[in-house]
Each structure stands twice: as C-alpha cells, then as structure tokens.
Amino acid sequence: MTLILNPKSYGELLAKYQPKVITTEEENDQAIALANELEHKEKRSPEEETLLELLIVLIERFEEQYYPIPQGTPNSMLKHLMESNNYQPSDLVEVIGSRQEVLELMEGQGNFSQSQSQKLADFFEVEPELFLR
C-alpha cells in the first residue's frame, strides 16, 4: 500500500522531530521513545506512519552497528543468551529437560535436537536456526 503524504504536514513533522542518523545511546533512546509513542498511537496519519518507518530504519542501523549479534556455535549462543538474561542452567530445565542436558548442551557435548532448538527459540524469542548451525 502506497501512502499519499501531505508534503506540508510531513515537513512539519520532520522539522519538529528532526530525525537523523543515530550515533549515540542517547539519540537511540530518544528515537526509540518517539517510535514507541507513534507505534502506540491509535490512528496514525500517513505522515506519522512514514516517520515511524524512518525511525525504525535508523534504530535498526544503529543497533546492528553497535550491538551486532554474535556469530558462533549453538552452545556459545546458548551461553550468551543465558548470560545476557541472567539465567542459570536450572532455569532451563523445564525448557530442555534435565539440568544435565542443559549443561551438556552449554559445553558442546551433544547437538541440539529440532525440538530443543524450537523450545529454546520460543523461550528466548530468537530464531531456532541459532541452535542448529
């Protein structure tokens, strides 16, 4: 669907918020706050919708540059996700099975099954492929 923009209204929005390439945490936080505000607005104008899309592109670009997703083995991804979320092996027992299974997977002593990969992906809200490399 192509949005038809009112150049005057869109220009006023751009002048008010002055979106630009994000280079600092503070700018990123401000862009996220504005994007959240627009996202939760019940009826966005086409101009607001376009500004929201622009903000999302700018935020994603900043976060990809400054917070790259680490590449690694399935077990290193599991360790990273656990550390960044302050989880202990016991926290994943209900997701994977036993504490021993969790520890073995963390140490690379075995492969993740399709089922385990999907359950972990659902739990951490990531793609299951992270655990199937």
mmCIF file of N, CA and C in Angstrom:
data_model
loop_
_atom_site.group_PDB
_atom_site.id
_atom_site.type_symbol
_atom_site.label_atom_id
_atom_site.label_comp_id
_atom_site.label_asym_id
_atom_site.label_seq_id
_atom_site.Cartn_x
_atom_site.Cartn_y
_atom_site.Cartn_z
ATOM 1 N N MET A 1 0.843 -1.174 0.000
ATOM 2 C CA MET A 1 0.000 0.000 0.000
ATOM 3 C C MET A 1 0.892 1.243 0.000
ATOM 4 N N THR A 2 0.666 2.110 -0.951
ATOM 5 C CA THR A 2 1.431 3.334 -1.046
ATOM 6 C C THR A 2 0.711 4.437 -0.284
ATOM 7 N N LEU A 3 1.438 5.072 0.611
ATOM 8 C CA LEU A 3 0.855 6.168 1.379
ATOM 9 C C LEU A 3 0.982 7.459 0.586
ATOM 10 N N ILE A 4 -0.061 8.245 0.620
ATOM 11 C CA ILE A 4 -0.017 9.558 -0.017
ATOM 12 C C ILE A 4 0.248 10.569 1.083
ATOM 13 N N LEU A 5 1.395 11.230 0.960
ATOM 14 C CA LEU A 5 1.816 12.160 2.004
ATOM 15 C C LEU A 5 1.451 13.587 1.656
ATOM 16 N N ASN A 6 1.102 14.321 2.671
ATOM 17 C CA ASN A 6 0.927 15.758 2.544
ATOM 18 C C ASN A 6 2.301 16.365 2.816
ATOM 19 N N PRO A 7 2.936 16.953 1.797
ATOM 20 C CA PRO A 7 4.299 17.468 1.972
ATOM 21 C C PRO A 7 4.417 18.483 3.110
ATOM 22 N N LYS A 8 3.401 19.308 3.282
ATOM 23 C CA LYS A 8 3.455 20.314 4.342
ATOM 24 C C LYS A 8 3.420 19.638 5.720
ATOM 25 N N SER A 9 2.486 18.712 5.905
ATOM 26 C CA SER A 9 2.373 18.015 7.194
ATOM 27 C C SER A 9 3.621 17.199 7.495
ATOM 28 N N TYR A 10 4.142 16.506 6.465
ATOM 29 C CA TYR A 10 5.333 15.691 6.678
ATOM 30 C C TYR A 10 6.531 16.590 6.980
ATOM 31 N N GLY A 11 6.628 17.698 6.286
ATOM 32 C CA GLY A 11 7.711 18.652 6.544
ATOM 33 C C GLY A 11 7.653 19.195 7.966
ATOM 34 N N GLU A 12 6.443 19.450 8.455
ATOM 35 C CA GLU A 12 6.289 19.934 9.833
ATOM 36 C C GLU A 12 6.726 18.874 10.843
ATOM 37 N N LEU A 13 6.369 17.607 10.584
ATOM 38 C CA LEU A 13 6.800 16.518 11.466
ATOM 39 C C LEU A 13 8.325 16.397 11.467
ATOM 40 N N LEU A 14 8.917 16.459 10.282
ATOM 41 C CA LEU A 14 10.376 16.361 10.187
ATOM 42 C C LEU A 14 11.047 17.533 10.898
ATOM 43 N N ALA A 15 10.477 18.714 10.753
ATOM 44 C CA ALA A 15 11.052 19.887 11.428
ATOM 45 C C ALA A 15 10.917 19.763 12.943
ATOM 46 N N LYS A 16 9.810 19.213 13.400
ATOM 47 C CA LYS A 16 9.579 19.079 14.841
ATOM 48 C C LYS A 16 10.522 18.056 15.464
ATOM 49 N N TYR A 17 10.674 16.883 14.826
ATOM 50 C CA TYR A 17 11.451 15.795 15.431
ATOM 51 C C TYR A 17 12.880 15.693 14.906
ATOM 52 N N GLN A 18 13.135 16.218 13.735
ATOM 53 C CA GLN A 18 14.466 16.256 13.125
ATOM 54 C C GLN A 18 15.190 14.911 13.190
ATOM 55 N N PRO A 19 14.621 13.870 12.592
ATOM 56 C CA PRO A 19 15.301 12.570 12.609
ATOM 57 C C PRO A 19 16.607 12.640 11.823
ATOM 58 N N LYS A 20 17.606 11.911 12.319
ATOM 59 C CA LYS A 20 18.914 11.883 11.663
ATOM 60 C C LYS A 20 19.588 10.564 11.978
ATOM 61 N N VAL A 21 20.732 10.338 11.358
ATOM 62 C CA VAL A 21 21.496 9.127 11.641
ATOM 63 C C VAL A 21 21.832 9.112 13.127
ATOM 64 N N ILE A 22 21.571 7.988 13.774
ATOM 65 C CA ILE A 22 21.788 7.849 15.217
ATOM 66 C C ILE A 22 23.238 7.456 15.462
ATOM 67 N N THR A 23 23.902 8.209 16.355
ATOM 68 C CA THR A 23 25.315 7.925 16.633
ATOM 69 C C THR A 23 25.616 7.721 18.112
ATOM 70 N N THR A 24 24.640 7.971 18.980
ATOM 71 C CA THR A 24 24.881 7.805 20.418
ATOM 72 C C THR A 24 23.725 7.042 21.061
ATOM 73 N N GLU A 25 23.995 6.514 22.239
ATOM 74 C CA GLU A 25 22.968 5.822 23.023
ATOM 75 C C GLU A 25 21.800 6.758 23.316
ATOM 76 N N GLU A 26 22.114 7.992 23.664
ATOM 77 C CA GLU A 26 21.069 8.969 23.996
ATOM 78 C C GLU A 26 20.154 9.211 22.795
ATOM 79 N N GLU A 27 20.745 9.382 21.623
ATOM 80 C CA GLU A 27 19.937 9.577 20.416
ATOM 81 C C GLU A 27 19.092 8.337 20.126
ATOM 82 N N ASN A 28 19.669 7.171 20.352
ATOM 83 C CA ASN A 28 18.930 5.931 20.136
ATOM 84 C C ASN A 28 17.741 5.843 21.092
ATOM 85 N N ASP A 29 17.975 6.168 22.359
ATOM 86 C CA ASP A 29 16.891 6.151 23.346
ATOM 87 C C ASP A 29 15.775 7.119 22.961
ATOM 88 N N GLN A 30 16.156 8.298 22.476
ATOM 89 C CA GLN A 30 15.158 9.291 22.062
ATOM 90 C C GLN A 30 14.361 8.784 20.859
ATOM 91 N N ALA A 31 15.058 8.177 19.905
ATOM 92 C CA ALA A 31 14.383 7.648 18.719
ATOM 93 C C ALA A 31 13.437 6.512 19.103
ATOM 94 N N ILE A 32 13.873 5.652 20.008
ATOM 95 C CA ILE A 32 13.024 4.546 20.469
ATOM 96 C C ILE A 32 11.787 5.088 21.180
ATOM 97 N N ALA A 33 11.972 6.098 22.012
ATOM 98 C CA ALA A 33 10.836 6.685 22.731
ATOM 99 C C ALA A 33 9.819 7.264 21.747
ATOM 100 N N LEU A 34 10.307 7.972 20.736
ATOM 101 C CA LEU A 34 9.403 8.548 19.745
ATOM 102 C C LEU A 34 8.730 7.443 18.929
ATOM 103 N N ALA A 35 9.489 6.430 18.546
ATOM 104 C CA ALA A 35 8.910 5.313 17.787
ATOM 105 C C ALA A 35 7.829 4.613 18.611
ATOM 106 N N ASN A 36 8.086 4.408 19.893
ATOM 107 C CA ASN A 36 7.080 3.786 20.767
ATOM 108 C C ASN A 36 5.833 4.649 20.864
ATOM 109 N N GLU A 37 6.041 5.941 20.982
ATOM 110 C CA GLU A 37 4.904 6.868 21.054
ATOM 111 C C GLU A 37 4.058 6.768 19.786
ATOM 112 N N LEU A 38 4.716 6.784 18.639
ATOM 113 C CA LEU A 38 3.992 6.685 17.371
ATOM 114 C C LEU A 38 3.354 5.307 17.208
ATOM 115 N N GLU A 39 4.073 4.274 17.611
ATOM 116 C CA GLU A 39 3.579 2.899 17.473
ATOM 117 C C GLU A 39 2.283 2.692 18.251
ATOM 118 N N HIS A 40 2.176 3.316 19.406
ATOM 119 C CA HIS A 40 1.003 3.115 20.260
ATOM 120 C C HIS A 40 -0.117 4.119 19.999
ATOM 121 N N LYS A 41 0.096 5.013 19.073
ATOM 122 C CA LYS A 41 -0.948 5.971 18.716
ATOM 123 C C LYS A 41 -2.052 5.223 17.960
ATOM 124 N N GLU A 42 -3.293 5.447 18.357
ATOM 125 C CA GLU A 42 -4.397 4.685 17.769
ATOM 126 C C GLU A 42 -4.556 4.921 16.276
ATOM 127 N N LYS A 43 -4.566 6.157 15.860
ATOM 128 C CA LYS A 43 -4.732 6.456 14.433
ATOM 129 C C LYS A 43 -3.575 7.332 13.982
ATOM 130 N N ARG A 44 -2.644 6.698 13.253
ATOM 131 C CA ARG A 44 -1.507 7.450 12.730
ATOM 132 C C ARG A 44 -1.848 7.986 11.350
ATOM 133 N N SER A 45 -1.417 9.199 11.102
ATOM 134 C CA SER A 45 -1.564 9.768 9.768
ATOM 135 C C SER A 45 -0.531 9.108 8.852
ATOM 136 N N PRO A 46 -0.704 9.222 7.535
ATOM 137 C CA PRO A 46 0.314 8.679 6.629
ATOM 138 C C PRO A 46 1.698 9.284 6.898
ATOM 139 N N GLU A 47 1.722 10.536 7.279
ATOM 140 C CA GLU A 47 2.989 11.200 7.573
ATOM 141 C C GLU A 47 3.634 10.610 8.827
ATOM 142 N N GLU A 48 2.822 10.345 9.848
ATOM 143 C CA GLU A 48 3.339 9.729 11.076
ATOM 144 C C GLU A 48 3.804 8.300 10.810
ATOM 145 N N GLU A 49 3.075 7.594 9.969
ATOM 146 C CA GLU A 49 3.460 6.226 9.601
ATOM 147 C C GLU A 49 4.820 6.232 8.897
ATOM 148 N N THR A 50 5.024 7.181 8.010
ATOM 149 C CA THR A 50 6.297 7.291 7.296
ATOM 150 C C THR A 50 7.424 7.662 8.247
ATOM 151 N N LEU A 51 7.171 8.567 9.169
ATOM 152 C CA LEU A 51 8.180 8.936 10.166
ATOM 153 C C LEU A 51 8.525 7.725 11.034
ATOM 154 N N LEU A 52 7.531 6.946 11.424
ATOM 155 C CA LEU A 52 7.770 5.741 12.221
ATOM 156 C C LEU A 52 8.668 4.765 11.457
ATOM 157 N N GLU A 53 8.376 4.546 10.185
ATOM 158 C CA GLU A 53 9.203 3.647 9.374
ATOM 159 C C GLU A 53 10.638 4.161 9.285
ATOM 160 N N LEU A 54 10.806 5.460 9.124
ATOM 161 C CA LEU A 54 12.140 6.057 9.071
ATOM 162 C C LEU A 54 12.875 5.844 10.391
ATOM 163 N N LEU A 55 12.196 6.067 11.494
ATOM 164 C CA LEU A 55 12.816 5.864 12.811
ATOM 165 C C LEU A 55 13.253 4.414 13.002
ATOM 166 N N ILE A 56 12.424 3.488 12.568
ATOM 167 C CA ILE A 56 12.760 2.070 12.703
ATOM 168 C C ILE A 56 14.022 1.745 11.913
ATOM 169 N N VAL A 57 14.132 2.267 10.711
ATOM 170 C CA VAL A 57 15.342 2.046 9.900
ATOM 171 C C VAL A 57 16.565 2.617 10.609
ATOM 172 N N LEU A 58 16.443 3.826 11.142
ATOM 173 C CA LEU A 58 17.574 4.461 11.830
ATOM 174 C C LEU A 58 17.965 3.695 13.093
ATOM 175 N N ILE A 59 16.981 3.250 13.855
ATOM 176 C CA ILE A 59 17.241 2.489 15.086
ATOM 177 C C ILE A 59 17.913 1.157 14.746
ATOM 178 N N GLU A 60 17.370 0.451 13.760
ATOM 179 C CA GLU A 60 17.947 -0.842 13.375
ATOM 180 C C GLU A 60 19.384 -0.678 12.894
ATOM 181 N N ARG A 61 19.637 0.355 12.124
ATOM 182 C CA ARG A 61 21.002 0.594 11.621
ATOM 183 C C ARG A 61 21.962 0.815 12.787
ATOM 184 N N PHE A 62 21.568 1.641 13.747
ATOM 185 C CA PHE A 62 22.414 1.903 14.912
ATOM 186 C C PHE A 62 22.657 0.614 15.689
ATOM 187 N N GLU A 63 21.602 -0.132 15.948
ATOM 188 C CA GLU A 63 21.728 -1.334 16.772
ATOM 189 C C GLU A 63 22.517 -2.430 16.072
ATOM 190 N N GLU A 64 22.396 -2.544 14.760
ATOM 191 C CA GLU A 64 23.204 -3.520 14.024
ATOM 192 C C GLU A 64 24.683 -3.161 14.094
ATOM 193 N N GLN A 65 24.965 -1.867 14.073
ATOM 194 C CA GLN A 65 26.357 -1.414 14.110
ATOM 195 C C GLN A 65 26.961 -1.536 15.506
ATOM 196 N N TYR A 66 26.219 -1.147 16.526
ATOM 197 C CA TYR A 66 26.768 -1.098 17.880
ATOM 198 C C TYR A 66 26.432 -2.307 18.746
ATOM 199 N N TYR A 67 25.455 -3.092 18.328
ATOM 200 C CA TYR A 67 25.078 -4.293 19.066
ATOM 201 C C TYR A 67 24.964 -5.475 18.111
ATOM 202 N N PRO A 68 26.057 -5.826 17.455
ATOM 203 C CA PRO A 68 25.961 -6.925 16.487
ATOM 204 C C PRO A 68 25.618 -8.238 17.184
ATOM 205 N N ILE A 69 24.874 -9.040 16.485
ATOM 206 C CA ILE A 69 24.530 -10.356 17.018
ATOM 207 C C ILE A 69 25.771 -11.229 16.892
ATOM 208 N N PRO A 70 26.223 -11.775 17.986
ATOM 209 C CA PRO A 70 27.431 -12.584 17.921
ATOM 210 C C PRO A 70 27.215 -13.848 17.092
ATOM 211 N N GLN A 71 28.212 -14.153 16.271
ATOM 212 C CA GLN A 71 28.173 -15.383 15.495
ATOM 213 C C GLN A 71 28.961 -16.429 16.259
ATOM 214 N N GLY A 72 28.497 -17.612 16.248
ATOM 215 C CA GLY A 72 29.219 -18.640 16.966
ATOM 216 C C GLY A 72 28.529 -19.972 16.867
ATOM 217 N N THR A 73 28.925 -20.833 17.741
ATOM 218 C CA THR A 73 28.363 -22.173 17.782
ATOM 219 C C THR A 73 27.036 -22.151 18.529
ATOM 220 N N PRO A 74 26.219 -23.170 18.332
ATOM 221 C CA PRO A 74 24.956 -23.226 19.078
ATOM 222 C C PRO A 74 25.158 -23.143 20.590
ATOM 223 N N ASN A 75 26.195 -23.830 21.104
ATOM 224 C CA ASN A 75 26.390 -23.777 22.559
ATOM 225 C C ASN A 75 26.862 -22.400 23.013
ATOM 226 N N SER A 76 27.658 -21.702 22.187
ATOM 227 C CA SER A 76 28.071 -20.346 22.578
ATOM 228 C C SER A 76 26.887 -19.384 22.527
ATOM 229 N N MET A 77 25.960 -19.625 21.593
ATOM 230 C CA MET A 77 24.754 -18.790 21.536
ATOM 231 C C MET A 77 23.907 -19.014 22.782
ATOM 232 N N LEU A 78 23.780 -20.268 23.192
ATOM 233 C CA LEU A 78 23.015 -20.574 24.401
ATOM 234 C C LEU A 78 23.654 -19.906 25.611
ATOM 235 N N LYS A 79 24.968 -20.017 25.730
ATOM 236 C CA LYS A 79 25.670 -19.381 26.855
ATOM 237 C C LYS A 79 25.458 -17.871 26.839
ATOM 238 N N HIS A 80 25.586 -17.273 25.659
ATOM 239 C CA HIS A 80 25.413 -15.821 25.542
ATOM 240 C C HIS A 80 23.999 -15.400 25.959
ATOM 241 N N LEU A 81 23.006 -16.100 25.465
ATOM 242 C CA LEU A 81 21.620 -15.759 25.807
ATOM 243 C C LEU A 81 21.350 -15.939 27.294
ATOM 244 N N MET A 82 21.914 -16.982 27.861
ATOM 245 C CA MET A 82 21.725 -17.208 29.298
ATOM 246 C C MET A 82 22.396 -16.104 30.108
ATOM 247 N N GLU A 83 23.632 -15.758 29.750
ATOM 248 C CA GLU A 83 24.355 -14.713 30.484
ATOM 249 C C GLU A 83 23.665 -13.368 30.355
ATOM 250 N N SER A 84 23.248 -13.028 29.143
ATOM 251 C CA SER A 84 22.641 -11.710 28.943
ATOM 252 C C SER A 84 21.274 -11.585 29.607
ATOM 253 N N ASN A 85 20.649 -12.717 29.903
ATOM 254 C CA ASN A 85 19.349 -12.703 30.585
ATOM 255 C C ASN A 85 19.441 -13.142 32.041
ATOM 256 N N ASN A 86 20.668 -13.309 32.517
ATOM 257 C CA ASN A 86 20.916 -13.723 33.908
ATOM 258 C C ASN A 86 20.225 -15.032 34.274
ATOM 259 N N TYR A 87 20.287 -16.009 33.361
ATOM 260 C CA TYR A 87 19.717 -17.325 33.629
ATOM 261 C C TYR A 87 20.804 -18.286 34.082
ATOM 262 N N GLN A 88 20.397 -19.221 34.908
ATOM 263 C CA GLN A 88 21.247 -20.322 35.355
ATOM 264 C C GLN A 88 20.764 -21.593 34.643
ATOM 265 N N PRO A 89 21.605 -22.627 34.581
ATOM 266 C CA PRO A 89 21.161 -23.870 33.948
ATOM 267 C C PRO A 89 19.830 -24.383 34.507
ATOM 268 N N SER A 90 19.625 -24.218 35.790
ATOM 269 C CA SER A 90 18.373 -24.698 36.397
ATOM 270 C C SER A 90 17.147 -23.982 35.833
ATOM 271 N N ASP A 91 17.336 -22.753 35.308
ATOM 272 C CA ASP A 91 16.217 -22.007 34.736
ATOM 273 C C ASP A 91 15.714 -22.626 33.432
ATOM 274 N N LEU A 92 16.551 -23.449 32.793
ATOM 275 C CA LEU A 92 16.177 -24.030 31.503
ATOM 276 C C LEU A 92 15.738 -25.485 31.593
ATOM 277 N N VAL A 93 15.692 -26.019 32.792
ATOM 278 C CA VAL A 93 15.308 -27.422 32.956
ATOM 279 C C VAL A 93 13.929 -27.682 32.357
ATOM 280 N N GLU A 94 12.973 -26.811 32.611
ATOM 281 C CA GLU A 94 11.622 -27.003 32.079
ATOM 282 C C GLU A 94 11.574 -26.844 30.568
ATOM 283 N N VAL A 95 12.525 -26.103 30.008
ATOM 284 C CA VAL A 95 12.555 -25.871 28.568
ATOM 285 C C VAL A 95 13.194 -27.052 27.844
ATOM 286 N N ILE A 96 14.341 -27.505 28.328
ATOM 287 C CA ILE A 96 15.130 -28.532 27.639
ATOM 288 C C ILE A 96 14.897 -29.934 28.187
ATOM 289 N N GLY A 97 14.822 -30.065 29.462
ATOM 290 C CA GLY A 97 14.721 -31.393 30.068
ATOM 291 C C GLY A 97 15.409 -31.380 31.409
ATOM 292 N N SER A 98 16.505 -32.088 31.498
ATOM 293 C CA SER A 98 17.215 -32.163 32.777
ATOM 294 C C SER A 98 18.334 -31.127 32.855
ATOM 295 N N ARG A 99 18.783 -30.883 34.069
ATOM 296 C CA ARG A 99 19.918 -29.977 34.292
ATOM 297 C C ARG A 99 21.151 -30.512 33.580
ATOM 298 N N GLN A 100 21.316 -31.822 33.585
ATOM 299 C CA GLN A 100 22.459 -32.452 32.916
ATOM 300 C C GLN A 100 22.427 -32.164 31.411
ATOM 301 N N GLU A 101 21.242 -32.258 30.796
ATOM 302 C CA GLU A 101 21.115 -31.955 29.363
ATOM 303 C C GLU A 101 21.489 -30.507 29.081
ATOM 304 N N VAL A 102 21.038 -29.607 29.939
ATOM 305 C CA VAL A 102 21.364 -28.186 29.776
ATOM 306 C C VAL A 102 22.875 -27.998 29.826
ATOM 307 N N LEU A 103 23.519 -28.576 30.819
ATOM 308 C CA LEU A 103 24.971 -28.436 30.971
ATOM 309 C C LEU A 103 25.716 -29.037 29.781
ATOM 310 N N GLU A 104 25.276 -30.180 29.298
ATOM 311 C CA GLU A 104 25.927 -30.813 28.150
ATOM 312 C C GLU A 104 25.812 -29.939 26.908
ATOM 313 N N LEU A 105 24.638 -29.376 26.677
ATOM 314 C CA LEU A 105 24.455 -28.506 25.518
ATOM 315 C C LEU A 105 25.293 -27.238 25.644
ATOM 316 N N MET A 106 25.360 -26.698 26.846
ATOM 317 C CA MET A 106 26.168 -25.492 27.067
ATOM 318 C C MET A 106 27.643 -25.756 26.777
ATOM 319 N N GLU A 107 28.108 -26.953 27.082
ATOM 320 C CA GLU A 107 29.522 -27.300 26.906
ATOM 321 C C GLU A 107 29.814 -27.895 25.531
ATOM 322 N N GLY A 108 28.806 -27.980 24.677
ATOM 323 C CA GLY A 108 29.026 -28.517 23.340
ATOM 324 C C GLY A 108 29.166 -30.024 23.305
ATOM 325 N N GLN A 109 28.675 -30.695 24.309
ATOM 326 C CA GLN A 109 28.764 -32.160 24.390
ATOM 327 C C GLN A 109 27.485 -32.789 23.846
ATOM 328 N N GLY A 110 27.207 -32.525 22.622
ATOM 329 C CA GLY A 110 25.992 -33.049 22.009
ATOM 330 C C GLY A 110 25.366 -31.975 21.142
ATOM 331 N N ASN A 111 24.483 -32.415 20.272
ATOM 332 C CA ASN A 111 23.812 -31.493 19.365
ATOM 333 C C ASN A 111 22.411 -31.176 19.866
ATOM 334 N N PHE A 112 21.955 -30.009 19.516
ATOM 335 C CA PHE A 112 20.598 -29.601 19.847
ATOM 336 C C PHE A 112 19.642 -30.333 18.911
ATOM 337 N N SER A 113 18.604 -30.905 19.456
ATOM 338 C CA SER A 113 17.576 -31.524 18.610
ATOM 339 C C SER A 113 16.696 -30.416 18.036
ATOM 340 N N GLN A 114 15.922 -30.776 17.014
ATOM 341 C CA GLN A 114 14.973 -29.814 16.439
ATOM 342 C C GLN A 114 14.033 -29.304 17.520
ATOM 343 N N SER A 115 13.548 -30.213 18.329
ATOM 344 C CA SER A 115 12.603 -29.870 19.391
ATOM 345 C C SER A 115 13.234 -28.919 20.410
ATOM 346 N N GLN A 116 14.445 -29.245 20.853
ATOM 347 C CA GLN A 116 15.133 -28.377 21.814
ATOM 348 C C GLN A 116 15.389 -27.000 21.215
ATOM 349 N N SER A 117 15.802 -26.979 19.943
ATOM 350 C CA SER A 117 16.077 -25.704 19.276
ATOM 351 C C SER A 117 14.831 -24.837 19.225
ATOM 352 N N GLN A 118 13.699 -25.456 18.899
ATOM 353 C CA GLN A 118 12.449 -24.702 18.819
ATOM 354 C C GLN A 118 12.013 -24.209 20.193
ATOM 355 N N LYS A 119 12.140 -25.058 21.203
ATOM 356 C CA LYS A 119 11.750 -24.658 22.557
ATOM 357 C C LYS A 119 12.625 -23.516 23.065
ATOM 358 N N LEU A 120 13.929 -23.600 22.805
ATOM 359 C CA LEU A 120 14.836 -22.521 23.222
ATOM 360 C C LEU A 120 14.539 -21.239 22.453
ATOM 361 N N ALA A 121 14.262 -21.383 21.159
ATOM 362 C CA ALA A 121 13.934 -20.211 20.341
ATOM 363 C C ALA A 121 12.685 -19.517 20.876
ATOM 364 N N ASP A 122 11.683 -20.297 21.215
ATOM 365 C CA ASP A 122 10.457 -19.723 21.784
ATOM 366 C C ASP A 122 10.746 -19.057 23.125
ATOM 367 N N PHE A 123 11.546 -19.707 23.937
ATOM 368 C CA PHE A 123 11.863 -19.196 25.272
ATOM 369 C C PHE A 123 12.625 -17.870 25.195
ATOM 370 N N PHE A 124 13.641 -17.810 24.328
ATOM 371 C CA PHE A 124 14.479 -16.609 24.228
ATOM 372 C C PHE A 124 13.980 -15.613 23.180
ATOM 373 N N GLU A 125 12.934 -16.007 22.441
ATOM 374 C CA GLU A 125 12.372 -15.164 21.386
ATOM 375 C C GLU A 125 13.419 -14.853 20.321
ATOM 376 N N VAL A 126 14.037 -15.915 19.815
ATOM 377 C CA VAL A 126 15.023 -15.817 18.737
ATOM 378 C C VAL A 126 14.667 -16.869 17.687
ATOM 379 N N GLU A 127 15.440 -16.908 16.611
ATOM 380 C CA GLU A 127 15.226 -17.898 15.564
ATOM 381 C C GLU A 127 15.826 -19.246 15.973
ATOM 382 N N PRO A 128 15.149 -20.358 15.698
ATOM 383 C CA PRO A 128 15.672 -21.677 16.081
ATOM 384 C C PRO A 128 16.988 -22.023 15.386
ATOM 385 N N GLU A 129 17.247 -21.409 14.235
ATOM 386 C CA GLU A 129 18.486 -21.688 13.496
ATOM 387 C C GLU A 129 19.736 -21.340 14.295
ATOM 388 N N LEU A 130 19.617 -20.464 15.275
ATOM 389 C CA LEU A 130 20.780 -20.130 16.107
ATOM 390 C C LEU A 130 21.335 -21.355 16.811
ATOM 391 N N PHE A 131 20.492 -22.339 17.027
ATOM 392 C CA PHE A 131 20.909 -23.531 17.757
ATOM 393 C C PHE A 131 21.152 -24.731 16.839
ATOM 394 N N LEU A 132 21.029 -24.524 15.535
ATOM 395 C CA LEU A 132 21.143 -25.643 14.597
ATOM 396 C C LEU A 132 22.315 -25.510 13.634
ATOM 397 N N ARG A 133 23.254 -24.676 13.897
ATOM 398 C CA ARG A 133 24.381 -24.486 12.964
ATOM 399 C C ARG A 133 25.324 -25.642 13.009
#
